[in-house]
Amino acid sequence: FNIKLSINNVHSNIMDAFNKDKLLLRIFCEAYENEKPAEYLDNLYKLEVFKRYYDKKTETIHGLDKCLAEIIEIMIRDDQFTNIPISILSAETLTVVENIVYDNVVIKKDILLNPDLAFGRSEVINFVYDEFRDFLIASRVIMEWNQNGNSSVELIQNLSAPRKQVAEGLQRYLCLWAIKSKNNELLDHLFWQEWFDPTFIRSVFETPDALLTPFVIDLVKRLFGSDAQNALRILWRLTTRSANTDEYTHLNIETMFDWLNEFNDEKYNEIIVGALQQDYDYDVSYITYLCYKITQLL
């Protein structure tokens, strides 16, 4: 794919992600073929990766944009996100599917078997990469938000509900898009969703620093002072990912100390001491890893 990036300029975490997820590596390579994605790749900003991948695929495959739009509409309408029957597709979409299904990594054709029926064999289609499907569904929800706020509110509530198949991906890309597009109204709405805090915090630190607005930073600060668990999520990222104050000018370790200096003793004990007194479980609090990094520096 001739990606113009030295392997020495790719963070080890990104290398690990590509090693574990070869489909993601393929999508990234197709998105940035013959291009230079960054001087140093330390962050997989999937909102951009998937948008570039979508643009390149729809530019080279005639009718793919309408094909994907129809499939996404069916998924949302029927509340079904896998095993879409080929029989319900329009003739135009079916033609595109038949032309591309065997030589690309967007959609695939599967056989659905029902052993209890005499004619229990049917053809269905699925997305090859579920997260790309979730990105497309989020894009459709955002389009609805821009065109008709009332109907999109119900759509967001339904698709982001706990245990919904596309919930995690939808939540993530709604936050990423709202941050990038500076859509404070959407962020205000998402703020009251029960899933918002961890998803938003993660999304902020996945977003390039230059795209962060004062509104977003103030919202992170608000969450930092809201409870110990949120503070822990933010502390981890500020002290490990964003310690480079030259590269990260909006959210970095200096920002953390500015916020800490505004706490009185009572607030400090509630938020910071409360966060650090949680179990030293790498998967829960990251404090063990943070202590390890500090001892390395010392």
PDB file of C-alpha atoms in Angstrom:
ATOM      1  CA  PHE A   1       0.000   0.000   0.000  1.00  0.00           C
ATOM      2  CA  ASN A   2       3.052   2.260   0.102  1.00  0.00           C
ATOM      3  CA  ILE A   3       2.086   3.993   3.350  1.00  0.00           C
ATOM      4  CA  LYS A   4       4.604   6.817   3.736  1.00  0.00           C
ATOM      5  CA  LEU A   5       5.470   6.130   7.369  1.00  0.00           C
ATOM      6  CA  SER A   6       8.528   4.488   8.881  1.00  0.00           C
ATOM      7  CA  ILE A   7       7.837   1.584  11.195  1.00  0.00           C
ATOM      8  CA  ASN A   8      10.018   3.386  13.753  1.00  0.00           C
ATOM      9  CA  ASN A   9       7.454   6.191  13.790  1.00  0.00           C
ATOM     10  CA  VAL A  10       4.588   3.980  14.961  1.00  0.00           C
ATOM     11  CA  HIS A  11       3.821   3.674  18.672  1.00  0.00           C
ATOM     12  CA  SER A  12       4.091   0.167  20.118  1.00  0.00           C
ATOM     13  CA  ASN A  13       0.431   0.287  21.186  1.00  0.00           C
ATOM     14  CA  ILE A  14      -0.600   0.850  17.573  1.00  0.00           C
ATOM     15  CA  MET A  15       1.623  -2.010  16.444  1.00  0.00           C
ATOM     16  CA  ASP A  16      -0.018  -4.262  19.033  1.00  0.00           C
ATOM     17  CA  ALA A  17      -3.476  -3.213  17.842  1.00  0.00           C
ATOM     18  CA  PHE A  18      -2.598  -3.982  14.215  1.00  0.00           C
ATOM     19  CA  ASN A  19      -1.049  -7.332  15.161  1.00  0.00           C
ATOM     20  CA  LYS A  20      -4.213  -8.345  17.004  1.00  0.00           C
ATOM     21  CA  ASP A  21      -6.628  -6.974  14.404  1.00  0.00           C
ATOM     22  CA  LYS A  22      -5.535  -7.637  10.824  1.00  0.00           C
ATOM     23  CA  LEU A  23      -8.800  -6.324   9.393  1.00  0.00           C
ATOM     24  CA  LEU A  24      -8.193  -2.973  11.070  1.00  0.00           C
ATOM     25  CA  LEU A  25      -4.687  -2.963   9.584  1.00  0.00           C
ATOM     26  CA  ARG A  26      -6.156  -3.639   6.126  1.00  0.00           C
ATOM     27  CA  ILE A  27      -8.720  -0.847   6.502  1.00  0.00           C
ATOM     28  CA  PHE A  28      -6.038   1.573   7.700  1.00  0.00           C
ATOM     29  CA  CYS A  29      -3.784   0.700   4.753  1.00  0.00           C
ATOM     30  CA  GLU A  30      -6.571   1.173   2.224  1.00  0.00           C
ATOM     31  CA  ALA A  31      -7.556   4.472   3.833  1.00  0.00           C
ATOM     32  CA  TYR A  32      -4.006   5.862   3.657  1.00  0.00           C
ATOM     33  CA  GLU A  33      -2.680   4.156   0.531  1.00  0.00           C
ATOM     34  CA  ASN A  34       0.141   6.211  -1.033  1.00  0.00           C
ATOM     35  CA  GLU A  35      -0.247   8.819   1.715  1.00  0.00           C
ATOM     36  CA  LYS A  36       1.421   9.888   4.961  1.00  0.00           C
ATOM     37  CA  PRO A  37      -1.019   9.624   7.882  1.00  0.00           C
ATOM     38  CA  ALA A  38       1.205  11.347  10.465  1.00  0.00           C
ATOM     39  CA  GLU A  39       4.754  12.252  11.364  1.00  0.00           C
ATOM     40  CA  TYR A  40       4.473   9.901  14.331  1.00  0.00           C
ATOM     41  CA  LEU A  41       1.484   7.576  14.639  1.00  0.00           C
ATOM     42  CA  ASP A  42       0.594   7.294  18.319  1.00  0.00           C
ATOM     43  CA  ASN A  43      -3.185   7.511  18.038  1.00  0.00           C
ATOM     44  CA  LEU A  44      -5.625   5.580  15.844  1.00  0.00           C
ATOM     45  CA  TYR A  45      -8.277   8.237  15.278  1.00  0.00           C
ATOM     46  CA  LYS A  46     -10.828   5.804  13.895  1.00  0.00           C
ATOM     47  CA  LEU A  47     -13.379   8.481  13.070  1.00  0.00           C
ATOM     48  CA  GLU A  48     -10.984   9.735  10.397  1.00  0.00           C
ATOM     49  CA  VAL A  49      -9.764   6.265   9.385  1.00  0.00           C
ATOM     50  CA  PHE A  50     -13.290   4.988   8.702  1.00  0.00           C
ATOM     51  CA  LYS A  51     -14.376   8.211   6.938  1.00  0.00           C
ATOM     52  CA  ARG A  52     -11.364   8.055   4.607  1.00  0.00           C
ATOM     53  CA  TYR A  53     -11.984   4.350   4.010  1.00  0.00           C
ATOM     54  CA  TYR A  54     -15.647   5.036   3.189  1.00  0.00           C
ATOM     55  CA  ASP A  55     -14.725   7.878   0.830  1.00  0.00           C
ATOM     56  CA  LYS A  56     -12.143   5.821  -1.053  1.00  0.00           C
ATOM     57  CA  LYS A  57     -14.437   2.809  -1.403  1.00  0.00           C
ATOM     58  CA  THR A  58     -17.431   4.820  -2.582  1.00  0.00           C
ATOM     59  CA  GLU A  59     -15.262   6.720  -5.063  1.00  0.00           C
ATOM     60  CA  THR A  60     -14.020   3.519  -6.705  1.00  0.00           C
ATOM     61  CA  ILE A  61     -17.153   1.308  -6.496  1.00  0.00           C
ATOM     62  CA  HIS A  62     -20.141   2.642  -8.396  1.00  0.00           C
ATOM     63  CA  GLY A  63     -23.342   2.610  -6.355  1.00  0.00           C
ATOM     64  CA  LEU A  64     -21.700   1.564  -3.092  1.00  0.00           C
ATOM     65  CA  ASP A  65     -22.846   4.682  -1.241  1.00  0.00           C
ATOM     66  CA  LYS A  66     -26.516   4.010  -2.006  1.00  0.00           C
ATOM     67  CA  CYS A  67     -26.034   0.292  -1.314  1.00  0.00           C
ATOM     68  CA  LEU A  68     -24.611   0.923   2.172  1.00  0.00           C
ATOM     69  CA  ALA A  69     -27.258   3.557   2.901  1.00  0.00           C
ATOM     70  CA  GLU A  70     -30.032   1.074   2.097  1.00  0.00           C
ATOM     71  CA  ILE A  71     -28.500  -1.649   4.263  1.00  0.00           C
ATOM     72  CA  ILE A  72     -28.100   0.738   7.202  1.00  0.00           C
ATOM     73  CA  GLU A  73     -31.706   1.943   6.807  1.00  0.00           C
ATOM     74  CA  ILE A  74     -32.913  -1.686   6.897  1.00  0.00           C
ATOM     75  CA  MET A  75     -30.857  -2.403  10.012  1.00  0.00           C
ATOM     76  CA  ILE A  76     -32.235   0.612  11.864  1.00  0.00           C
ATOM     77  CA  ARG A  77     -35.801   0.046  10.665  1.00  0.00           C
ATOM     78  CA  ASP A  78     -35.872  -3.642  11.598  1.00  0.00           C
ATOM     79  CA  ASP A  79     -33.642  -3.288  14.675  1.00  0.00           C
ATOM     80  CA  GLN A  80     -31.489  -6.077  13.234  1.00  0.00           C
ATOM     81  CA  PHE A  81     -27.771  -5.559  12.662  1.00  0.00           C
ATOM     82  CA  THR A  82     -26.604  -8.947  11.390  1.00  0.00           C
ATOM     83  CA  ASN A  83     -27.852 -11.504   8.860  1.00  0.00           C
ATOM     84  CA  ILE A  84     -29.819  -9.154   6.624  1.00  0.00           C
ATOM     85  CA  PRO A  85     -31.755 -11.309   4.112  1.00  0.00           C
ATOM     86  CA  ILE A  86     -30.628 -10.713   0.549  1.00  0.00           C
ATOM     87  CA  SER A  87     -34.225 -11.219  -0.562  1.00  0.00           C
ATOM     88  CA  ILE A  88     -35.333  -7.862   0.902  1.00  0.00           C
ATOM     89  CA  LEU A  89     -32.707  -5.776  -0.914  1.00  0.00           C
ATOM     90  CA  SER A  90     -33.602  -3.648  -3.901  1.00  0.00           C
ATOM     91  CA  ALA A  91     -32.431  -4.786  -7.327  1.00  0.00           C
ATOM     92  CA  GLU A  92     -29.863  -1.951  -7.486  1.00  0.00           C
ATOM     93  CA  THR A  93     -28.366  -2.821  -4.110  1.00  0.00           C
ATOM     94  CA  LEU A  94     -28.344  -6.526  -4.891  1.00  0.00           C
ATOM     95  CA  THR A  95     -26.356  -5.819  -8.077  1.00  0.00           C
ATOM     96  CA  VAL A  96     -23.715  -3.901  -6.095  1.00  0.00           C
ATOM     97  CA  VAL A  97     -23.554  -6.660  -3.481  1.00  0.00           C
ATOM     98  CA  GLU A  98     -23.031  -9.347  -6.102  1.00  0.00           C
ATOM     99  CA  ASN A  99     -20.299  -7.304  -7.775  1.00  0.00           C
ATOM    100  CA  ILE A 100     -18.206  -6.569  -4.679  1.00  0.00           C
ATOM    101  CA  VAL A 101     -18.950  -9.201  -2.054  1.00  0.00           C
ATOM    102  CA  TYR A 102     -16.066 -11.505  -2.990  1.00  0.00           C
ATOM    103  CA  ASP A 103     -13.224  -9.009  -3.376  1.00  0.00           C
ATOM    104  CA  ASN A 104     -13.502  -6.327  -0.697  1.00  0.00           C
ATOM    105  CA  VAL A 105     -13.672  -6.060   3.094  1.00  0.00           C
ATOM    106  CA  VAL A 106     -16.877  -4.008   3.411  1.00  0.00           C
ATOM    107  CA  ILE A 107     -19.684  -6.558   3.257  1.00  0.00           C
ATOM    108  CA  LYS A 108     -19.817 -10.323   2.932  1.00  0.00           C
ATOM    109  CA  LYS A 109     -22.383 -12.921   1.952  1.00  0.00           C
ATOM    110  CA  ASP A 110     -23.200 -15.728   4.400  1.00  0.00           C
ATOM    111  CA  ILE A 111     -25.453 -18.778   4.382  1.00  0.00           C
ATOM    112  CA  LEU A 112     -27.959 -18.957   7.239  1.00  0.00           C
ATOM    113  CA  LEU A 113     -29.000 -22.495   8.087  1.00  0.00           C
ATOM    114  CA  ASN A 114     -32.078 -23.622   9.974  1.00  0.00           C
ATOM    115  CA  PRO A 115     -31.722 -27.403  10.517  1.00  0.00           C
ATOM    116  CA  ASP A 116     -35.316 -27.730  11.684  1.00  0.00           C
ATOM    117  CA  LEU A 117     -36.798 -26.726   8.322  1.00  0.00           C
ATOM    118  CA  ALA A 118     -36.883 -28.577   5.024  1.00  0.00           C
ATOM    119  CA  PHE A 119     -35.900 -25.419   3.137  1.00  0.00           C
ATOM    120  CA  GLY A 120     -33.975 -23.801   5.953  1.00  0.00           C
ATOM    121  CA  ARG A 121     -31.137 -22.374   3.877  1.00  0.00           C
ATOM    122  CA  SER A 122     -31.062 -18.658   3.044  1.00  0.00           C
ATOM    123  CA  GLU A 123     -28.527 -16.096   1.886  1.00  0.00           C
ATOM    124  CA  VAL A 124     -27.790 -13.111   4.114  1.00  0.00           C
ATOM    125  CA  ILE A 125     -25.272 -10.290   4.178  1.00  0.00           C
ATOM    126  CA  ASN A 126     -23.176  -8.909   7.019  1.00  0.00           C
ATOM    127  CA  PHE A 127     -20.541  -6.259   7.449  1.00  0.00           C
ATOM    128  CA  VAL A 128     -17.060  -7.714   7.502  1.00  0.00           C
ATOM    129  CA  TYR A 129     -15.977  -5.304  10.252  1.00  0.00           C
ATOM    130  CA  ASP A 130     -18.621  -4.586  12.887  1.00  0.00           C
ATOM    131  CA  GLU A 131     -17.070  -1.322  14.048  1.00  0.00           C
ATOM    132  CA  PHE A 132     -17.250   0.095  10.532  1.00  0.00           C
ATOM    133  CA  ARG A 133     -20.952  -0.817  10.547  1.00  0.00           C
ATOM    134  CA  ASP A 134     -21.354   1.049  13.842  1.00  0.00           C
ATOM    135  CA  PHE A 135     -19.582   4.077  12.336  1.00  0.00           C
ATOM    136  CA  LEU A 136     -22.057   4.069   9.435  1.00  0.00           C
ATOM    137  CA  ILE A 137     -25.042   3.721  11.780  1.00  0.00           C
ATOM    138  CA  ALA A 138     -23.751   6.630  13.881  1.00  0.00           C
ATOM    139  CA  SER A 139     -23.351   8.670  10.687  1.00  0.00           C
ATOM    140  CA  ARG A 140     -27.008   7.984   9.832  1.00  0.00           C
ATOM    141  CA  VAL A 141     -28.128   8.959  13.350  1.00  0.00           C
ATOM    142  CA  ILE A 142     -26.126  12.196  13.157  1.00  0.00           C
ATOM    143  CA  MET A 143     -27.724  13.008   9.791  1.00  0.00           C
ATOM    144  CA  GLU A 144     -31.104  12.529  11.462  1.00  0.00           C
ATOM    145  CA  TRP A 145     -29.995  14.775  14.349  1.00  0.00           C
ATOM    146  CA  ASN A 146     -29.088  17.537  11.897  1.00  0.00           C
ATOM    147  CA  GLN A 147     -32.335  17.213   9.947  1.00  0.00           C
ATOM    148  CA  ASN A 148     -34.855  16.375  12.658  1.00  0.00           C
ATOM    149  CA  GLY A 149     -33.788  16.601  16.282  1.00  0.00           C
ATOM    150  CA  ASN A 150     -36.962  15.078  17.751  1.00  0.00           C
ATOM    151  CA  SER A 151     -36.827  11.774  15.880  1.00  0.00           C
ATOM    152  CA  SER A 152     -33.075  11.448  16.436  1.00  0.00           C
ATOM    153  CA  VAL A 153     -33.508  11.677  20.217  1.00  0.00           C
ATOM    154  CA  GLU A 154     -35.642   8.543  20.169  1.00  0.00           C
ATOM    155  CA  LEU A 155     -33.203   6.890  17.775  1.00  0.00           C
ATOM    156  CA  ILE A 156     -30.241   7.585  20.050  1.00  0.00           C
ATOM    157  CA  GLN A 157     -32.151   6.322  23.071  1.00  0.00           C
ATOM    158  CA  ASN A 158     -33.048   3.078  21.317  1.00  0.00           C
ATOM    159  CA  LEU A 159     -29.759   2.245  19.599  1.00  0.00           C
ATOM    160  CA  SER A 160     -27.530   3.160  22.556  1.00  0.00           C
ATOM    161  CA  ALA A 161     -29.556   1.195  25.116  1.00  0.00           C
ATOM    162  CA  PRO A 162     -27.623  -1.298  27.280  1.00  0.00           C
ATOM    163  CA  ARG A 163     -26.997  -4.673  25.615  1.00  0.00           C
ATOM    164  CA  LYS A 164     -28.034  -3.306  22.226  1.00  0.00           C
ATOM    165  CA  GLN A 165     -25.704  -4.892  19.664  1.00  0.00           C
ATOM    166  CA  VAL A 166     -24.474  -1.579  18.229  1.00  0.00           C
ATOM    167  CA  ALA A 167     -24.605   0.426  21.467  1.00  0.00           C
ATOM    168  CA  GLU A 168     -20.893   0.656  22.268  1.00  0.00           C
ATOM    169  CA  GLY A 169     -19.868   1.644  18.750  1.00  0.00           C
ATOM    170  CA  LEU A 170     -22.728   4.111  18.354  1.00  0.00           C
ATOM    171  CA  GLN A 171     -21.954   5.803  21.664  1.00  0.00           C
ATOM    172  CA  ARG A 172     -18.302   6.158  20.741  1.00  0.00           C
ATOM    173  CA  TYR A 173     -18.816   7.644  17.287  1.00  0.00           C
ATOM    174  CA  LEU A 174     -21.546  10.004  18.449  1.00  0.00           C
ATOM    175  CA  CYS A 175     -19.099  11.429  20.985  1.00  0.00           C
ATOM    176  CA  LEU A 176     -16.175  11.535  18.555  1.00  0.00           C
ATOM    177  CA  TRP A 177     -18.250  13.279  15.908  1.00  0.00           C
ATOM    178  CA  ALA A 178     -19.789  15.787  18.333  1.00  0.00           C
ATOM    179  CA  ILE A 179     -16.310  16.708  19.610  1.00  0.00           C
ATOM    180  CA  LYS A 180     -14.817  17.105  16.131  1.00  0.00           C
ATOM    181  CA  SER A 181     -17.758  19.042  14.699  1.00  0.00           C
ATOM    182  CA  LYS A 182     -18.049  21.276  17.798  1.00  0.00           C
ATOM    183  CA  ASN A 183     -21.679  20.252  18.194  1.00  0.00           C
ATOM    184  CA  ASN A 184     -22.190  21.380  21.777  1.00  0.00           C
ATOM    185  CA  GLU A 185     -25.940  20.871  21.558  1.00  0.00           C
ATOM    186  CA  LEU A 186     -25.476  17.171  20.852  1.00  0.00           C
ATOM    187  CA  LEU A 187     -22.888  16.875  23.642  1.00  0.00           C
ATOM    188  CA  ASP A 188     -25.353  18.529  26.033  1.00  0.00           C
ATOM    189  CA  HIS A 189     -27.939  15.918  25.084  1.00  0.00           C
ATOM    190  CA  LEU A 190     -25.521  12.985  25.363  1.00  0.00           C
ATOM    191  CA  PHE A 191     -24.319  14.247  28.750  1.00  0.00           C
ATOM    192  CA  TRP A 192     -27.513  12.964  30.382  1.00  0.00           C
ATOM    193  CA  GLN A 193     -27.170   9.441  28.998  1.00  0.00           C
ATOM    194  CA  GLU A 194     -26.106   6.897  31.619  1.00  0.00           C
ATOM    195  CA  TRP A 195     -23.239   5.673  29.427  1.00  0.00           C
ATOM    196  CA  PHE A 196     -21.810   9.137  28.700  1.00  0.00           C
ATOM    197  CA  ASP A 197     -18.975   9.651  31.218  1.00  0.00           C
ATOM    198  CA  PRO A 198     -16.527   6.838  30.340  1.00  0.00           C
ATOM    199  CA  THR A 199     -17.336   6.983  26.619  1.00  0.00           C
ATOM    200  CA  PHE A 200     -16.859  10.741  26.386  1.00  0.00           C
ATOM    201  CA  ILE A 201     -13.601  10.690  28.373  1.00  0.00           C
ATOM    202  CA  ARG A 202     -12.199   7.970  26.149  1.00  0.00           C
ATOM    203  CA  SER A 203     -13.320   9.843  23.024  1.00  0.00           C
ATOM    204  CA  VAL A 204     -11.723  13.103  24.117  1.00  0.00           C
ATOM    205  CA  PHE A 205      -8.331  11.466  24.511  1.00  0.00           C
ATOM    206  CA  GLU A 206      -8.686   9.702  21.159  1.00  0.00           C
ATOM    207  CA  THR A 207      -9.331  13.038  19.429  1.00  0.00           C
ATOM    208  CA  PRO A 208      -6.359  15.035  18.073  1.00  0.00           C
ATOM    209  CA  ASP A 209      -5.481  17.797  20.499  1.00  0.00           C
ATOM    210  CA  ALA A 210      -5.984  20.552  17.924  1.00  0.00           C
ATOM    211  CA  LEU A 211      -9.706  19.661  17.636  1.00  0.00           C
ATOM    212  CA  LEU A 212     -10.461  20.121  21.344  1.00  0.00           C
ATOM    213  CA  THR A 213     -12.506  23.230  22.134  1.00  0.00           C
ATOM    214  CA  PRO A 214     -12.855  25.168  25.418  1.00  0.00           C
ATOM    215  CA  PHE A 215     -16.362  23.676  25.739  1.00  0.00           C
ATOM    216  CA  VAL A 216     -14.992  20.114  25.580  1.00  0.00           C
ATOM    217  CA  ILE A 217     -12.142  20.879  27.990  1.00  0.00           C
ATOM    218  CA  ASP A 218     -14.566  22.482  30.461  1.00  0.00           C
ATOM    219  CA  LEU A 219     -16.737  19.355  30.235  1.00  0.00           C
ATOM    220  CA  VAL A 220     -13.719  17.147  31.004  1.00  0.00           C
ATOM    221  CA  LYS A 221     -12.921  19.404  33.968  1.00  0.00           C
ATOM    222  CA  ARG A 222     -16.527  19.110  35.159  1.00  0.00           C
ATOM    223  CA  LEU A 223     -16.321  15.319  35.041  1.00  0.00           C
ATOM    224  CA  PHE A 224     -12.912  15.389  36.749  1.00  0.00           C
ATOM    225  CA  GLY A 225     -14.486  17.044  39.763  1.00  0.00           C
ATOM    226  CA  SER A 226     -17.701  15.027  39.715  1.00  0.00           C
ATOM    227  CA  ASP A 227     -16.580  11.759  41.331  1.00  0.00           C
ATOM    228  CA  ALA A 228     -13.505   9.645  42.044  1.00  0.00           C
ATOM    229  CA  GLN A 229     -14.106   7.163  39.226  1.00  0.00           C
ATOM    230  CA  ASN A 230     -14.207   9.856  36.560  1.00  0.00           C
ATOM    231  CA  ALA A 231     -11.164  11.509  38.100  1.00  0.00           C
ATOM    232  CA  LEU A 232      -9.325   8.200  37.889  1.00  0.00           C
ATOM    233  CA  ARG A 233     -10.175   7.777  34.210  1.00  0.00           C
ATOM    234  CA  ILE A 234      -8.884  11.278  33.466  1.00  0.00           C
ATOM    235  CA  LEU A 235      -5.840  11.112  35.762  1.00  0.00           C
ATOM    236  CA  TRP A 236      -4.628   8.009  33.967  1.00  0.00           C
ATOM    237  CA  ARG A 237      -4.781   9.662  30.583  1.00  0.00           C
ATOM    238  CA  LEU A 238      -3.380  13.025  31.651  1.00  0.00           C
ATOM    239  CA  THR A 239      -0.354  11.476  33.350  1.00  0.00           C
ATOM    240  CA  THR A 240       0.493   8.895  30.704  1.00  0.00           C
ATOM    241  CA  ARG A 241      -0.795   9.894  27.265  1.00  0.00           C
ATOM    242  CA  SER A 242      -0.631  13.667  27.599  1.00  0.00           C
ATOM    243  CA  ALA A 243       2.537  14.337  29.570  1.00  0.00           C
ATOM    244  CA  ASN A 244       4.109  15.930  26.469  1.00  0.00           C
ATOM    245  CA  THR A 245       3.002  19.549  26.908  1.00  0.00           C
ATOM    246  CA  ASP A 246       4.511  20.627  23.589  1.00  0.00           C
ATOM    247  CA  GLU A 247       2.452  18.172  21.561  1.00  0.00           C
ATOM    248  CA  TYR A 248      -0.654  18.243  23.764  1.00  0.00           C
ATOM    249  CA  THR A 249      -1.354  21.899  24.450  1.00  0.00           C
ATOM    250  CA  HIS A 250      -4.967  21.636  25.628  1.00  0.00           C
ATOM    251  CA  LEU A 251      -5.054  18.606  27.912  1.00  0.00           C
ATOM    252  CA  ASN A 252      -1.803  17.641  29.594  1.00  0.00           C
ATOM    253  CA  ILE A 253      -0.247  17.122  33.003  1.00  0.00           C
ATOM    254  CA  GLU A 254      -0.111  20.875  33.641  1.00  0.00           C
ATOM    255  CA  THR A 255      -3.861  21.023  33.103  1.00  0.00           C
ATOM    256  CA  MET A 256      -4.262  18.383  35.780  1.00  0.00           C
ATOM    257  CA  PHE A 257      -2.296  20.397  38.331  1.00  0.00           C
ATOM    258  CA  ASP A 258      -4.259  23.554  37.486  1.00  0.00           C
ATOM    259  CA  TRP A 259      -7.450  21.681  38.296  1.00  0.00           C
ATOM    260  CA  LEU A 260      -5.986  20.172  41.461  1.00  0.00           C
ATOM    261  CA  ASN A 261      -4.966  23.612  42.731  1.00  0.00           C
ATOM    262  CA  GLU A 262      -8.622  24.660  42.654  1.00  0.00           C
ATOM    263  CA  PHE A 263      -9.605  21.856  45.076  1.00  0.00           C
ATOM    264  CA  ASN A 264      -9.877  22.578  48.785  1.00  0.00           C
ATOM    265  CA  ASP A 265      -8.828  19.860  51.221  1.00  0.00           C
ATOM    266  CA  GLU A 266     -12.292  18.348  51.418  1.00  0.00           C
ATOM    267  CA  LYS A 267     -12.672  18.159  47.636  1.00  0.00           C
ATOM    268  CA  TYR A 268      -9.148  16.770  47.222  1.00  0.00           C
ATOM    269  CA  ASN A 269      -9.835  13.993  49.721  1.00  0.00           C
ATOM    270  CA  GLU A 270     -13.153  13.170  48.084  1.00  0.00           C
ATOM    271  CA  ILE A 271     -11.926  13.067  44.487  1.00  0.00           C
ATOM    272  CA  ILE A 272      -8.184  12.398  44.372  1.00  0.00           C
ATOM    273  CA  VAL A 273      -7.598  10.416  47.541  1.00  0.00           C
ATOM    274  CA  GLY A 274     -10.827   8.584  46.804  1.00  0.00           C
ATOM    275  CA  ALA A 275      -9.535   7.676  43.348  1.00  0.00           C
ATOM    276  CA  LEU A 276      -6.097   6.557  44.490  1.00  0.00           C
ATOM    277  CA  GLN A 277      -7.490   4.439  47.334  1.00  0.00           C
ATOM    278  CA  GLN A 278      -9.323   2.183  44.903  1.00  0.00           C
ATOM    279  CA  ASP A 279      -7.998  -1.334  44.361  1.00  0.00           C
ATOM    280  CA  TYR A 280      -4.681  -1.441  42.538  1.00  0.00           C
ATOM    281  CA  ASP A 281      -6.114  -3.365  39.641  1.00  0.00           C
ATOM    282  CA  TYR A 282      -4.580  -2.572  36.255  1.00  0.00           C
ATOM    283  CA  ASP A 283      -7.814  -3.342  34.441  1.00  0.00           C
ATOM    284  CA  VAL A 284      -9.867  -1.152  36.768  1.00  0.00           C
ATOM    285  CA  SER A 285      -7.770   1.754  37.948  1.00  0.00           C
ATOM    286  CA  TYR A 286      -4.421   1.601  36.088  1.00  0.00           C
ATOM    287  CA  ILE A 287      -2.728   2.717  39.316  1.00  0.00           C
ATOM    288  CA  THR A 288      -0.352  -0.248  39.367  1.00  0.00           C
ATOM    289  CA  TYR A 289       0.824   0.662  35.880  1.00  0.00           C
ATOM    290  CA  LEU A 290       1.101   4.340  36.818  1.00  0.00           C
ATOM    291  CA  CYS A 291       3.254   3.486  39.863  1.00  0.00           C
ATOM    292  CA  TYR A 292       5.418   1.304  37.634  1.00  0.00           C
ATOM    293  CA  LYS A 293       5.979   4.207  35.237  1.00  0.00           C
ATOM    294  CA  ILE A 294       6.841   6.544  38.104  1.00  0.00           C
ATOM    295  CA  THR A 295       9.424   4.120  39.512  1.00  0.00           C
ATOM    296  CA  GLN A 296      10.921   3.821  36.033  1.00  0.00           C
ATOM    297  CA  LEU A 297      11.352   7.587  35.863  1.00  0.00           C
ATOM    298  CA  LEU A 298      12.854   7.724  39.350  1.00  0.00           C
TER     299      LEU A 298
END
